[in-house]
PDB file of N, CA and C in Angstrom:
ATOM      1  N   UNK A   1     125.305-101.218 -54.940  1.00 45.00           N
ATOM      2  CA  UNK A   1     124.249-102.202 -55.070  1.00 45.00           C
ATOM      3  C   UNK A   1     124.155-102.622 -56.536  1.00 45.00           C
ATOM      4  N   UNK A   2     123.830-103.837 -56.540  1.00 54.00           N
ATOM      5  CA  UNK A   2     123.800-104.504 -57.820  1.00 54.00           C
ATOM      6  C   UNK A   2     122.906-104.221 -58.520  1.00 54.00           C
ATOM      7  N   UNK A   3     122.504-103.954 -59.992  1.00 73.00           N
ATOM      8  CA  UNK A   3     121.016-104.047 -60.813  1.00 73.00           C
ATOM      9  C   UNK A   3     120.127-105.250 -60.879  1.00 73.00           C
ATOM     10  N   UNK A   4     119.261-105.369 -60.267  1.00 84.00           N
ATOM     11  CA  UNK A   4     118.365-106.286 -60.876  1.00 84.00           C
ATOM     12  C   UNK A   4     117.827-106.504 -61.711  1.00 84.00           C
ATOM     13  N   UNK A   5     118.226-108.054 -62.193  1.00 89.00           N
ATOM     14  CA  UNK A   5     117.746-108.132 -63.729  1.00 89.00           C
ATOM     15  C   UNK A   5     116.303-107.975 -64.247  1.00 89.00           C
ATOM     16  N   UNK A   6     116.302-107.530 -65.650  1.00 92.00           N
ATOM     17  CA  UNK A   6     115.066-106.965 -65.839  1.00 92.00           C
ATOM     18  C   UNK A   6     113.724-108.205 -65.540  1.00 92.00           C
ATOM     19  N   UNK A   7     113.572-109.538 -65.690  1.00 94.00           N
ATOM     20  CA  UNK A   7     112.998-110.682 -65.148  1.00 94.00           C
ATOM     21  C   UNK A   7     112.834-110.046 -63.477  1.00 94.00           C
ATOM     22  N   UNK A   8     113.484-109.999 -62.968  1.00 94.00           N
ATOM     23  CA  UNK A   8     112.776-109.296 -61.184  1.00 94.00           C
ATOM     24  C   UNK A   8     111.629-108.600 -61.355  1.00 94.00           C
ATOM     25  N   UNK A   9     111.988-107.337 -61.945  1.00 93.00           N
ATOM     26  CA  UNK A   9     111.059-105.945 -62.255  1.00 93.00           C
ATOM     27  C   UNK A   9     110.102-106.393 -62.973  1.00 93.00           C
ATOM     28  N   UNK A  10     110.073-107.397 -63.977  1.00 96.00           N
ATOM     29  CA  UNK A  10     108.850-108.052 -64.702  1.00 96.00           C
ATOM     30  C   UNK A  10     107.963-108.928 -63.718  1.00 96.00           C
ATOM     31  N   UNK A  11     108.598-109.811 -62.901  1.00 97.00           N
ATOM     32  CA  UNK A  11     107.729-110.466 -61.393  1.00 97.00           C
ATOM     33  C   UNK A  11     106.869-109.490 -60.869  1.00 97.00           C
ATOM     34  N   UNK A  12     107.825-108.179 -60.057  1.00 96.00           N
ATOM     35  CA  UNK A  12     107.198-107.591 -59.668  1.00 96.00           C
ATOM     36  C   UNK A  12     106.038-106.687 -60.133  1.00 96.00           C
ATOM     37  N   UNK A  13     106.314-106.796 -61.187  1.00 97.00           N
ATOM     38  CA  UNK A  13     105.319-105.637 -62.383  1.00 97.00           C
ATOM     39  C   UNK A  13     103.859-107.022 -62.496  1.00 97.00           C
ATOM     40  N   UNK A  14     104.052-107.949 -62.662  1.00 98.00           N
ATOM     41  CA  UNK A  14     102.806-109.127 -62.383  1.00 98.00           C
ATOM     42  C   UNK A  14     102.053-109.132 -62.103  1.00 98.00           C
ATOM     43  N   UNK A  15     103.035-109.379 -60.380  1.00 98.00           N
ATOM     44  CA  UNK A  15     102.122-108.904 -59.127  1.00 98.00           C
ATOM     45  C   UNK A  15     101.200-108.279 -58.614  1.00 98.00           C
ATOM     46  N   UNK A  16     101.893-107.065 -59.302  1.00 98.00           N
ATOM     47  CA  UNK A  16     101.436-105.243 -58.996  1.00 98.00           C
ATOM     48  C   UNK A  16      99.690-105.509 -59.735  1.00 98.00           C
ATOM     49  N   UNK A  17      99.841-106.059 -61.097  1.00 97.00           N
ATOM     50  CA  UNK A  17      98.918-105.974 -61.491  1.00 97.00           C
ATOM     51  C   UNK A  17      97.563-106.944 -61.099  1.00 97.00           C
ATOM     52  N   UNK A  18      98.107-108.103 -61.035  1.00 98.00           N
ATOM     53  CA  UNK A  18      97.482-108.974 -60.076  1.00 98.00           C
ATOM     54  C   UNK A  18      96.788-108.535 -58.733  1.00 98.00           C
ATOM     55  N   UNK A  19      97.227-107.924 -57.831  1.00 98.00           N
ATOM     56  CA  UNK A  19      96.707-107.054 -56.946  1.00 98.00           C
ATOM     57  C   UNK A  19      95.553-105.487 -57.380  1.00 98.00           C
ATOM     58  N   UNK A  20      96.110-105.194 -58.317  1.00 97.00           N
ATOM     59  CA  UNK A  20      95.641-104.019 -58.648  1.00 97.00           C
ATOM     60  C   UNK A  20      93.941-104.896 -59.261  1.00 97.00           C
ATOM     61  N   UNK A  21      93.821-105.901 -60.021  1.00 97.00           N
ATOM     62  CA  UNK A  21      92.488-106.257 -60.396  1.00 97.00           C
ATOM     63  C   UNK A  21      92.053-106.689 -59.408  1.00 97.00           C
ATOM     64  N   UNK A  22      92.879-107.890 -58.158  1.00 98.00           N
ATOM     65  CA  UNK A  22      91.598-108.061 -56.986  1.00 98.00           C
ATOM     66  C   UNK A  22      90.929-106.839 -56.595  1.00 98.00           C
ATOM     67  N   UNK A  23      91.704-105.860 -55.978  1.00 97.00           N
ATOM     68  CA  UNK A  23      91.704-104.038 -55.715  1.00 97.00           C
ATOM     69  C   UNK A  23      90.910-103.921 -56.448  1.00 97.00           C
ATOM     70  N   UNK A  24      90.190-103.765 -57.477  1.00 97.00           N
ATOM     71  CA  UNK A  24      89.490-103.513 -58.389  1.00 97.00           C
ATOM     72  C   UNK A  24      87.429-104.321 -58.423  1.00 97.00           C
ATOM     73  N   UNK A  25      88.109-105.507 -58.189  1.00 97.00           N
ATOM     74  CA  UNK A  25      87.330-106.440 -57.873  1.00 97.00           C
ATOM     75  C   UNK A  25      86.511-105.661 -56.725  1.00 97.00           C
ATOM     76  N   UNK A  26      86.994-105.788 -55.942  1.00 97.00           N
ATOM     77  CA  UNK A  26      86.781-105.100 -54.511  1.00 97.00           C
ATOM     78  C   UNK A  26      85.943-103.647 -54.527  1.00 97.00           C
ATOM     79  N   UNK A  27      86.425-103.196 -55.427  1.00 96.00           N
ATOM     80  CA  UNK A  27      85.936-101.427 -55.872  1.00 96.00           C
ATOM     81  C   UNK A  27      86.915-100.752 -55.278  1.00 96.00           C
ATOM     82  N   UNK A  28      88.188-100.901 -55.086  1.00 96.00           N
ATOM     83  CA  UNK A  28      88.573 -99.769 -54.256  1.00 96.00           C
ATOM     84  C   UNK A  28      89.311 -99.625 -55.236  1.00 96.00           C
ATOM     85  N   UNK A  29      89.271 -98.469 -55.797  1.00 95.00           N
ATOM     86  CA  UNK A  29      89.780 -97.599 -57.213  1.00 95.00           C
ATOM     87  C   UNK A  29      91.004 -97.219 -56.563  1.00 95.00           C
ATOM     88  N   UNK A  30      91.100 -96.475 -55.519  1.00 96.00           N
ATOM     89  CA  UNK A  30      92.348 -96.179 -55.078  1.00 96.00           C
ATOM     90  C   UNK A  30      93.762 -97.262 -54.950  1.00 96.00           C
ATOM     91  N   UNK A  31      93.538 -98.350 -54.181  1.00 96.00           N
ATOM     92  CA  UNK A  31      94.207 -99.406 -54.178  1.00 96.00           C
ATOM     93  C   UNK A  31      94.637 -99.936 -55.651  1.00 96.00           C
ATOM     94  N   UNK A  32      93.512-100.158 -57.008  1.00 96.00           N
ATOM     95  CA  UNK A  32      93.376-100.535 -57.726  1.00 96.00           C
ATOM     96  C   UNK A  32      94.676 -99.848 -58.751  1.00 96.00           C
ATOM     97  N   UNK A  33      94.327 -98.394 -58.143  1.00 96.00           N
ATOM     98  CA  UNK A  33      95.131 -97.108 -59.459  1.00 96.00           C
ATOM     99  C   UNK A  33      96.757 -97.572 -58.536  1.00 96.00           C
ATOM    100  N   UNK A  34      96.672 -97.403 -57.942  1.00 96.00           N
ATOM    101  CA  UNK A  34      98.206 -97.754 -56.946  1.00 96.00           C
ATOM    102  C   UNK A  34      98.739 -98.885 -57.350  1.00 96.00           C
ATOM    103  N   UNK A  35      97.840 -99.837 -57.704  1.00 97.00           N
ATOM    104  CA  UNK A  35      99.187-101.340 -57.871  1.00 97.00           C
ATOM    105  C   UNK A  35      99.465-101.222 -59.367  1.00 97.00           C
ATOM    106  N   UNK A  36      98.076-100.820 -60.308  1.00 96.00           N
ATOM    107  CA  UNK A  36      98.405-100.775 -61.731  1.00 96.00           C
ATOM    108  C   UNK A  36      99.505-100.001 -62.240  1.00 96.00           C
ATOM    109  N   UNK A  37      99.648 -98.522 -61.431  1.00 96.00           N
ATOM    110  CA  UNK A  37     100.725 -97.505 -61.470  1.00 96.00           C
ATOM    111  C   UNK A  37     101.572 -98.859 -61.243  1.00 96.00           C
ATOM    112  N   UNK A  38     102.355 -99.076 -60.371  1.00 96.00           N
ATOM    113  CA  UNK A  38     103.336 -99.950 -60.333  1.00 96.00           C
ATOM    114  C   UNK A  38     103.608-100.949 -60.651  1.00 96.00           C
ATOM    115  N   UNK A  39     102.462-101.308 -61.462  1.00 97.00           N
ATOM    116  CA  UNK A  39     102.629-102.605 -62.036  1.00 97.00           C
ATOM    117  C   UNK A  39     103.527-101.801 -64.105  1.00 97.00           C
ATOM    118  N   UNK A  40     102.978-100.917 -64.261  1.00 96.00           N
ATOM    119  CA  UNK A  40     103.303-100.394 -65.177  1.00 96.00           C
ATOM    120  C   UNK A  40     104.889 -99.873 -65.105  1.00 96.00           C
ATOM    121  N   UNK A  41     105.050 -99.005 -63.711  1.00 95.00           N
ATOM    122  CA  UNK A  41     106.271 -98.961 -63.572  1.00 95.00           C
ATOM    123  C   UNK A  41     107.597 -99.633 -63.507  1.00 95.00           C
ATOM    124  N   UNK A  42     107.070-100.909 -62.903  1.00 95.00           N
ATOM    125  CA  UNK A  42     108.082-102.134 -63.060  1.00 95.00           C
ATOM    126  C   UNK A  42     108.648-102.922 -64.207  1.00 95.00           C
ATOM    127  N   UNK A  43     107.039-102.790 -65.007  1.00 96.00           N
ATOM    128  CA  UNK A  43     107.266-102.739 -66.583  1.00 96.00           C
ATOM    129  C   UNK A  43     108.644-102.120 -67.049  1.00 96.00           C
ATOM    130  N   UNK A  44     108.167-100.974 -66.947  1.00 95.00           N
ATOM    131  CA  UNK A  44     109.326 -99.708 -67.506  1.00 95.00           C
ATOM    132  C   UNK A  44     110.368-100.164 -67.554  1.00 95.00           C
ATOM    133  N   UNK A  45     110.740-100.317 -65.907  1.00 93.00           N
ATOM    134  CA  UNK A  45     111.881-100.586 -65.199  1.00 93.00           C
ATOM    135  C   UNK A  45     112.646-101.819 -66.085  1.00 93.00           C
ATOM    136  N   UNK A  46     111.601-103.009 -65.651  1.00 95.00           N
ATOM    137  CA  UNK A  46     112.271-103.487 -66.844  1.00 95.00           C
ATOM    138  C   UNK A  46     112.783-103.947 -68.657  1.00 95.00           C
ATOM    139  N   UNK A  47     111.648-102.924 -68.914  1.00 95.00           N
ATOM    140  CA  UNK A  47     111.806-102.670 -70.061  1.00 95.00           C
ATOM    141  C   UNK A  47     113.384-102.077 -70.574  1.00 95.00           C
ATOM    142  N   UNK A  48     113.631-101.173 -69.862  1.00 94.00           N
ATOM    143  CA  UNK A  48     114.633-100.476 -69.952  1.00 94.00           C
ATOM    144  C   UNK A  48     115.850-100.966 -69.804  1.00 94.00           C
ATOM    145  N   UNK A  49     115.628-101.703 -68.539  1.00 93.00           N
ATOM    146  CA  UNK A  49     116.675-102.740 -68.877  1.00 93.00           C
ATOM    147  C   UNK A  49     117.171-103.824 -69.171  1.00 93.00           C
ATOM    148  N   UNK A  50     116.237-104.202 -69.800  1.00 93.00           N
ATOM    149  CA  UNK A  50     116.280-105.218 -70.926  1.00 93.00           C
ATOM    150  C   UNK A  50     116.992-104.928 -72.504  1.00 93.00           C
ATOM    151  N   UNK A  51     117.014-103.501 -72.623  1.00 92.00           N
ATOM    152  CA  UNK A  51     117.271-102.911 -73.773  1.00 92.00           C
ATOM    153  C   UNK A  51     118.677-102.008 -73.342  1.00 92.00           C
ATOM    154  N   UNK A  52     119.435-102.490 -72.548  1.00 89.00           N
ATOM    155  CA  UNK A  52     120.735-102.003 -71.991  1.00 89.00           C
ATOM    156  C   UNK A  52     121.228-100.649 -71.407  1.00 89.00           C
ATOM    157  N   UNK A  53     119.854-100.386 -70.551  1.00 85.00           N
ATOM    158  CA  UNK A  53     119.610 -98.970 -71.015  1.00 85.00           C
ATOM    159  C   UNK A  53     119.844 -99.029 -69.002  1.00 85.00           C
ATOM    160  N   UNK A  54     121.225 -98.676 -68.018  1.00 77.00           N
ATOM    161  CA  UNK A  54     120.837 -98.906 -66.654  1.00 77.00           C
ATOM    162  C   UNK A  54     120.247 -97.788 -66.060  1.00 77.00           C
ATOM    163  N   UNK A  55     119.422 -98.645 -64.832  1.00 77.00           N
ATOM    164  CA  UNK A  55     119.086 -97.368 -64.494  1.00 77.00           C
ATOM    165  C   UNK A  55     119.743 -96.751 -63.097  1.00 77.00           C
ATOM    166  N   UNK A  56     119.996 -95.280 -64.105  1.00 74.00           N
ATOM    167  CA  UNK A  56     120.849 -94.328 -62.964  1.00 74.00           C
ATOM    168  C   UNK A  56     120.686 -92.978 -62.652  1.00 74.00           C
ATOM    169  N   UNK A  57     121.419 -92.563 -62.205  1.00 65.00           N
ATOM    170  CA  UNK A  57     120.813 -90.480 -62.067  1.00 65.00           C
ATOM    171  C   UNK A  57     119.288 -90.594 -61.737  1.00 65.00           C
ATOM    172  N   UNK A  58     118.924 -89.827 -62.973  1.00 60.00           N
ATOM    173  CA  UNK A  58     117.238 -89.438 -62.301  1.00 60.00           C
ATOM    174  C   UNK A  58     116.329 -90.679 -62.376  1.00 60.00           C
ATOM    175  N   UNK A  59     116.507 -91.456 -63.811  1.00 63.00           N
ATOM    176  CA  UNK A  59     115.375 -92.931 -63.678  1.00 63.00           C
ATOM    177  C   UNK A  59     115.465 -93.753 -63.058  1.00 63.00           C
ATOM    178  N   UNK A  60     116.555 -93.422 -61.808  1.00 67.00           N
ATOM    179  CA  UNK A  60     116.345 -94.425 -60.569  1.00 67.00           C
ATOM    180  C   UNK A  60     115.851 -93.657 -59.451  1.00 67.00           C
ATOM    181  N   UNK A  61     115.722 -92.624 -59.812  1.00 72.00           N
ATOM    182  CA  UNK A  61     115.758 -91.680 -58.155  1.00 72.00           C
ATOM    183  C   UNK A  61     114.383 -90.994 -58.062  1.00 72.00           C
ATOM    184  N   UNK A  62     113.829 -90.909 -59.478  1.00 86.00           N
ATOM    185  CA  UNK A  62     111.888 -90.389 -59.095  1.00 86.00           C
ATOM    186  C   UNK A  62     111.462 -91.174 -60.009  1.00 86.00           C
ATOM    187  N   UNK A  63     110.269 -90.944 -60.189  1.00 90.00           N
ATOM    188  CA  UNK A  63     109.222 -91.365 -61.006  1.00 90.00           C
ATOM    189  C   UNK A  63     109.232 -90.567 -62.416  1.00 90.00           C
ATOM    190  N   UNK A  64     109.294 -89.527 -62.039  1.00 90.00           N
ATOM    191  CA  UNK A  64     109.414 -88.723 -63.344  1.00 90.00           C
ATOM    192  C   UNK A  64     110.351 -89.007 -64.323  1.00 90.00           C
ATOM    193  N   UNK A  65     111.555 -89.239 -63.987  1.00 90.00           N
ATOM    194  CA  UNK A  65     113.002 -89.205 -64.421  1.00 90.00           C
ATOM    195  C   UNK A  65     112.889 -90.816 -65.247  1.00 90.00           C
ATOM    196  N   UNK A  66     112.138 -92.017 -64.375  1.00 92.00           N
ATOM    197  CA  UNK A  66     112.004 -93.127 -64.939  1.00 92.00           C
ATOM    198  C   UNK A  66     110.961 -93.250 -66.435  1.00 92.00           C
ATOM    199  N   UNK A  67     109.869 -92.152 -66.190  1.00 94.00           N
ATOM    200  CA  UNK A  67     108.943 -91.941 -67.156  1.00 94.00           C
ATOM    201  C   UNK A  67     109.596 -91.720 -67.889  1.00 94.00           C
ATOM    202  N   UNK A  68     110.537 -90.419 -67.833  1.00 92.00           N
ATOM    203  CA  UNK A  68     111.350 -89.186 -68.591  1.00 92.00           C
ATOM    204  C   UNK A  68     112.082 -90.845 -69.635  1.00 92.00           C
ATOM    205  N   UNK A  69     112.883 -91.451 -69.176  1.00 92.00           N
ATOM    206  CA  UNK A  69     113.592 -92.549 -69.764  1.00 92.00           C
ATOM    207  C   UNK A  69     113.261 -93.351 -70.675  1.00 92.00           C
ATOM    208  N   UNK A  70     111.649 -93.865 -70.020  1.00 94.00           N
ATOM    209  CA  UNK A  70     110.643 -94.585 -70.756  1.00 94.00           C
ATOM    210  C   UNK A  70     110.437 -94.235 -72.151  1.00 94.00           C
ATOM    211  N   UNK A  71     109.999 -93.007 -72.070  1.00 95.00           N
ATOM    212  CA  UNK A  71     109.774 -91.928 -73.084  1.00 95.00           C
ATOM    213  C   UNK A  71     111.017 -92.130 -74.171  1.00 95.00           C
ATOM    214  N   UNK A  72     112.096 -91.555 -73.786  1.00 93.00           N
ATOM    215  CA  UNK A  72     113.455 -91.129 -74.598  1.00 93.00           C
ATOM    216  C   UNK A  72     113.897 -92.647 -75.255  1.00 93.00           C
ATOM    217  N   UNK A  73     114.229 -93.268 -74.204  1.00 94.00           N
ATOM    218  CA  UNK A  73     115.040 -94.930 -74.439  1.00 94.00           C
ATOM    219  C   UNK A  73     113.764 -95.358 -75.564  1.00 94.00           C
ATOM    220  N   UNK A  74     112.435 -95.880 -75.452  1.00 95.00           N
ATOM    221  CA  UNK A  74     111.811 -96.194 -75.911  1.00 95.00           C
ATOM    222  C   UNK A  74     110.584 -96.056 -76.915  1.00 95.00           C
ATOM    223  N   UNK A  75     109.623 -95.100 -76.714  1.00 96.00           N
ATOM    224  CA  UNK A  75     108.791 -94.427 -77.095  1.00 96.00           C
ATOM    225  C   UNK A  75     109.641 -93.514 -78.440  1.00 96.00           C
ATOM    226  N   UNK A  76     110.649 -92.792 -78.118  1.00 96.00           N
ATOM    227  CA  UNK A  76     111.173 -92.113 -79.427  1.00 96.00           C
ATOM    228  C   UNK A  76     112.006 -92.817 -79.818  1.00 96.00           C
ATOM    229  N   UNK A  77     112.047 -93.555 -79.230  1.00 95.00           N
ATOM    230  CA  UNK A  77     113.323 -94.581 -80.468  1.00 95.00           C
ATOM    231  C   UNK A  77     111.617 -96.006 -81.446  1.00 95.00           C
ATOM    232  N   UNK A  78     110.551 -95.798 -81.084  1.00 95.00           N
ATOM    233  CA  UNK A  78     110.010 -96.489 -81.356  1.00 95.00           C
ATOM    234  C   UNK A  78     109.883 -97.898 -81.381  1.00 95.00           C
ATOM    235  N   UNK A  79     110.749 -98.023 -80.686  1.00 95.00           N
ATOM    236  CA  UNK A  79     110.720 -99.513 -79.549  1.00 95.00           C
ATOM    237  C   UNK A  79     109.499 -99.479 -78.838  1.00 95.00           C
ATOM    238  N   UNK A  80     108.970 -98.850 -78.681  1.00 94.00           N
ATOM    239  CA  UNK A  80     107.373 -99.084 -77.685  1.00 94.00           C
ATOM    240  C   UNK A  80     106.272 -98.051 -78.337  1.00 94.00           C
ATOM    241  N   UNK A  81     105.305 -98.684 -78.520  1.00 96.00           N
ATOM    242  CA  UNK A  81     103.694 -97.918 -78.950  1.00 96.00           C
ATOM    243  C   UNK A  81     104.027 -96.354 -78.213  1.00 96.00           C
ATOM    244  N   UNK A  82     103.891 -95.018 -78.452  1.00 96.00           N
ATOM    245  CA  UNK A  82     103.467 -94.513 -78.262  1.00 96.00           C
ATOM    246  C   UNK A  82     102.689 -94.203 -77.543  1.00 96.00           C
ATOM    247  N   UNK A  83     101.135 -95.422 -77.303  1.00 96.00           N
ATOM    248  CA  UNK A  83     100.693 -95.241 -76.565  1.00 96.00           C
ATOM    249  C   UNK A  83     100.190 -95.442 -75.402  1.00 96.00           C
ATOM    250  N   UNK A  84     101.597 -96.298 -75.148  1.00 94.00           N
ATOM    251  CA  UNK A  84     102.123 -97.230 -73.870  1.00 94.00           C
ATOM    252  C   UNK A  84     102.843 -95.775 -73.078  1.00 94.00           C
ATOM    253  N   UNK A  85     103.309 -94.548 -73.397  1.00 94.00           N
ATOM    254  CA  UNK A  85     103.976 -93.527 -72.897  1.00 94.00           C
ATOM    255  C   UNK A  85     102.723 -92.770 -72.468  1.00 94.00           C
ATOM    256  N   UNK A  86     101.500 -92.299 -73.081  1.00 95.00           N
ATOM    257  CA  UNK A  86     100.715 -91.393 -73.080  1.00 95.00           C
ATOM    258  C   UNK A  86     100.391 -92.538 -71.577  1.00 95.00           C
ATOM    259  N   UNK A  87     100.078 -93.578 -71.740  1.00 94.00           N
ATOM    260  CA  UNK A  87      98.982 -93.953 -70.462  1.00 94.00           C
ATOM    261  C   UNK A  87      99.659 -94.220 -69.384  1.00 94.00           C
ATOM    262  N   UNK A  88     101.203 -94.676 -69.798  1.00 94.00           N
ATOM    263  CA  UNK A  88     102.195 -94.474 -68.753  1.00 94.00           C
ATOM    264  C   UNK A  88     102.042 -92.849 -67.754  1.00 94.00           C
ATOM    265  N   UNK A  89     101.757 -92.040 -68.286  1.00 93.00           N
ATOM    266  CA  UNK A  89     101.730 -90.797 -67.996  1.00 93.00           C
ATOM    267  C   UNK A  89     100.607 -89.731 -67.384  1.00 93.00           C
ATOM    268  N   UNK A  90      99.129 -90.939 -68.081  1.00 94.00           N
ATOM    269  CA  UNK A  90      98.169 -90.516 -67.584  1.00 94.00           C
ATOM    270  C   UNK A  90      97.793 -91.686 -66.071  1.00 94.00           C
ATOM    271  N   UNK A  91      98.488 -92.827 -66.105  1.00 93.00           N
ATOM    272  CA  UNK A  91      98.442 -93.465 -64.778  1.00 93.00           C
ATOM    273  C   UNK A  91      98.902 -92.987 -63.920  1.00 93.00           C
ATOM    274  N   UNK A  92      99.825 -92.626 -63.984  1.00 94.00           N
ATOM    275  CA  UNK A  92     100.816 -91.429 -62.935  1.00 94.00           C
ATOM    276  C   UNK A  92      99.981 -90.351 -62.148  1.00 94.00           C
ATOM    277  N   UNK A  93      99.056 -89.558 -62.939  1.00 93.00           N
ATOM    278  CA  UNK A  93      98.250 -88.943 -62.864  1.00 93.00           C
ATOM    279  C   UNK A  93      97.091 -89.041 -61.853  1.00 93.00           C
ATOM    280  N   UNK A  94      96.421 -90.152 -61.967  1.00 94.00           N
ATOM    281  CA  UNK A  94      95.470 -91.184 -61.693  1.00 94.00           C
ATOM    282  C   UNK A  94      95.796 -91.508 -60.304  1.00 94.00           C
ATOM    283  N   UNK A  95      97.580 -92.263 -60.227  1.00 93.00           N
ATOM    284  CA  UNK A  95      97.715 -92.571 -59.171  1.00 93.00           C
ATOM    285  C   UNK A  95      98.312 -91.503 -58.037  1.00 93.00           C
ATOM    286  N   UNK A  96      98.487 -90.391 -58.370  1.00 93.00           N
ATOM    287  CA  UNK A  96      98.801 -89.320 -57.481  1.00 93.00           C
ATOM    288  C   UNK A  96      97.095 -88.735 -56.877  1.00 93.00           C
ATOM    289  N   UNK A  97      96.472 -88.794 -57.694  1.00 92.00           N
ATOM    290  CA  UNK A  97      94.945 -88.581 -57.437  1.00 92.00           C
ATOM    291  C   UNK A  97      94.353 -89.328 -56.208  1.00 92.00           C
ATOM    292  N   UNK A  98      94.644 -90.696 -56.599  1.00 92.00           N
ATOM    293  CA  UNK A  98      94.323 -92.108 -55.409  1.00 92.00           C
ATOM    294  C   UNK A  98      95.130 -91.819 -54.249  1.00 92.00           C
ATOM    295  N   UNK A  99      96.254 -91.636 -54.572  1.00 91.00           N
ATOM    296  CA  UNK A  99      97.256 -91.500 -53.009  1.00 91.00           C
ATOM    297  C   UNK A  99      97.365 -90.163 -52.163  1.00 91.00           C
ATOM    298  N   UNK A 100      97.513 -89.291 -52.826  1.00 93.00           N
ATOM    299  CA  UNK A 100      97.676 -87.555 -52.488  1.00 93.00           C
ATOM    300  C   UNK A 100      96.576 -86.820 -52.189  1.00 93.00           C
ATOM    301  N   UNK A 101      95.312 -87.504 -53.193  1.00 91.00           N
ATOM    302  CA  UNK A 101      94.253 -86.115 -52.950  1.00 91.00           C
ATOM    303  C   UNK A 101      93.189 -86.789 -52.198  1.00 91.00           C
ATOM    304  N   UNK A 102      92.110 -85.528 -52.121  1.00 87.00           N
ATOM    305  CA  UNK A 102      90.810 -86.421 -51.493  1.00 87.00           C
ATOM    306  C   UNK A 102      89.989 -86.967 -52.328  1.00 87.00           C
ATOM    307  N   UNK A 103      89.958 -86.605 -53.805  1.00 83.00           N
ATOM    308  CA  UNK A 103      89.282 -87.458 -54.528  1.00 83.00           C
ATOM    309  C   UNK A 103      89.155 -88.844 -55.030  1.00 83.00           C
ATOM    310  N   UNK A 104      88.413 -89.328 -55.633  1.00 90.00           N
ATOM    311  CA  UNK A 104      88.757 -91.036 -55.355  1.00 90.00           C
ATOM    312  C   UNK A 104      88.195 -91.117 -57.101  1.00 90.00           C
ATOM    313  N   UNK A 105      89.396 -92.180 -56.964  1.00 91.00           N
ATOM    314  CA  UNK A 105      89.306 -92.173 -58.792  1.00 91.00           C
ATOM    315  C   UNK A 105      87.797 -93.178 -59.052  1.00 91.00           C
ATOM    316  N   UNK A 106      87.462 -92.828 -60.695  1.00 90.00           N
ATOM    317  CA  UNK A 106      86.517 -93.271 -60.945  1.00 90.00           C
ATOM    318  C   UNK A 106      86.643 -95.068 -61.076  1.00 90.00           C
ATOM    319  N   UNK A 107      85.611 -96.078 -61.618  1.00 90.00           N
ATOM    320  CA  UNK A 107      85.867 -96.775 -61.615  1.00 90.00           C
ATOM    321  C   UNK A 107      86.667 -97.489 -63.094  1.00 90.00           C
ATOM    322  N   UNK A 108      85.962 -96.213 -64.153  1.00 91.00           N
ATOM    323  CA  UNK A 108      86.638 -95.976 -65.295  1.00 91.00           C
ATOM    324  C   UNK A 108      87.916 -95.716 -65.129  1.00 91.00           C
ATOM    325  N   UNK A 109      88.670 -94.931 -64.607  1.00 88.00           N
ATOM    326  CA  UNK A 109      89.768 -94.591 -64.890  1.00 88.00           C
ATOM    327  C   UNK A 109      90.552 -95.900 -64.234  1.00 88.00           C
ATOM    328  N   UNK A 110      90.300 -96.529 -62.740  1.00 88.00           N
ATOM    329  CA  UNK A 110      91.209 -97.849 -62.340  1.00 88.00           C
ATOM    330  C   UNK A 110      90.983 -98.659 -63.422  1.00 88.00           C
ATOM    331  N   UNK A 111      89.677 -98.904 -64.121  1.00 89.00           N
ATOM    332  CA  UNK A 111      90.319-100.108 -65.169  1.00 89.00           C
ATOM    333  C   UNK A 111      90.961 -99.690 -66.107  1.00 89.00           C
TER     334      UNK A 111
END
């Protein structure tokens, strides 16, 4: 399968977020933490490969492994804020909370 160029993953990263504020609008924190997570992730996605960096092995195959990338490719090479990694990391967080558990995120934490 072919890579999609990083412009796709930026559409979709839009979207994600676009949805995630109606979701928000709405109050449903859960929905809200779910599209922003992926709206951030698509980011990544194409962040990464925008900067020639493909994605293969683990930063295509979990979430972690794509973070893990985010981090390395970008964040320590100082191509990206620092603290675009920390919230990358604490959304993750957030959105395993919204999807996995019974708790329901605050309204602080979806925005």
């Amino acid at each position: 399968m072919t890579e999609a160029p990083p412009a796709a993953f930026l559409g979709k990263a839009e979207r994600a977020l676009k949805a995630a504020r109606l979701l928000l609008s709405a109050n449903d924190t859960e929905g809200a933490c779910n599209r922003a997570y992926y709206a951030m992730f698509d980011a990544a996605r194409a962040a990464l490969l925008a900067v020639g960096h493909p994605l293969d092995g683990s930063a295509s195959k979990t979430h972690r492994g794509l973070i893990a990338a985010f981090g390395q490719r970008l964040v320590q090479t100082g191509r990206v804020d620092a603290a675009y990694g920390r919230a990358f990391n604490r959304l993750q967080d957030i959105r395993i909370q919204a999807d996995y558990l019974a708790g329901v995120p605050s309204a602080q934490d979806a925005e």
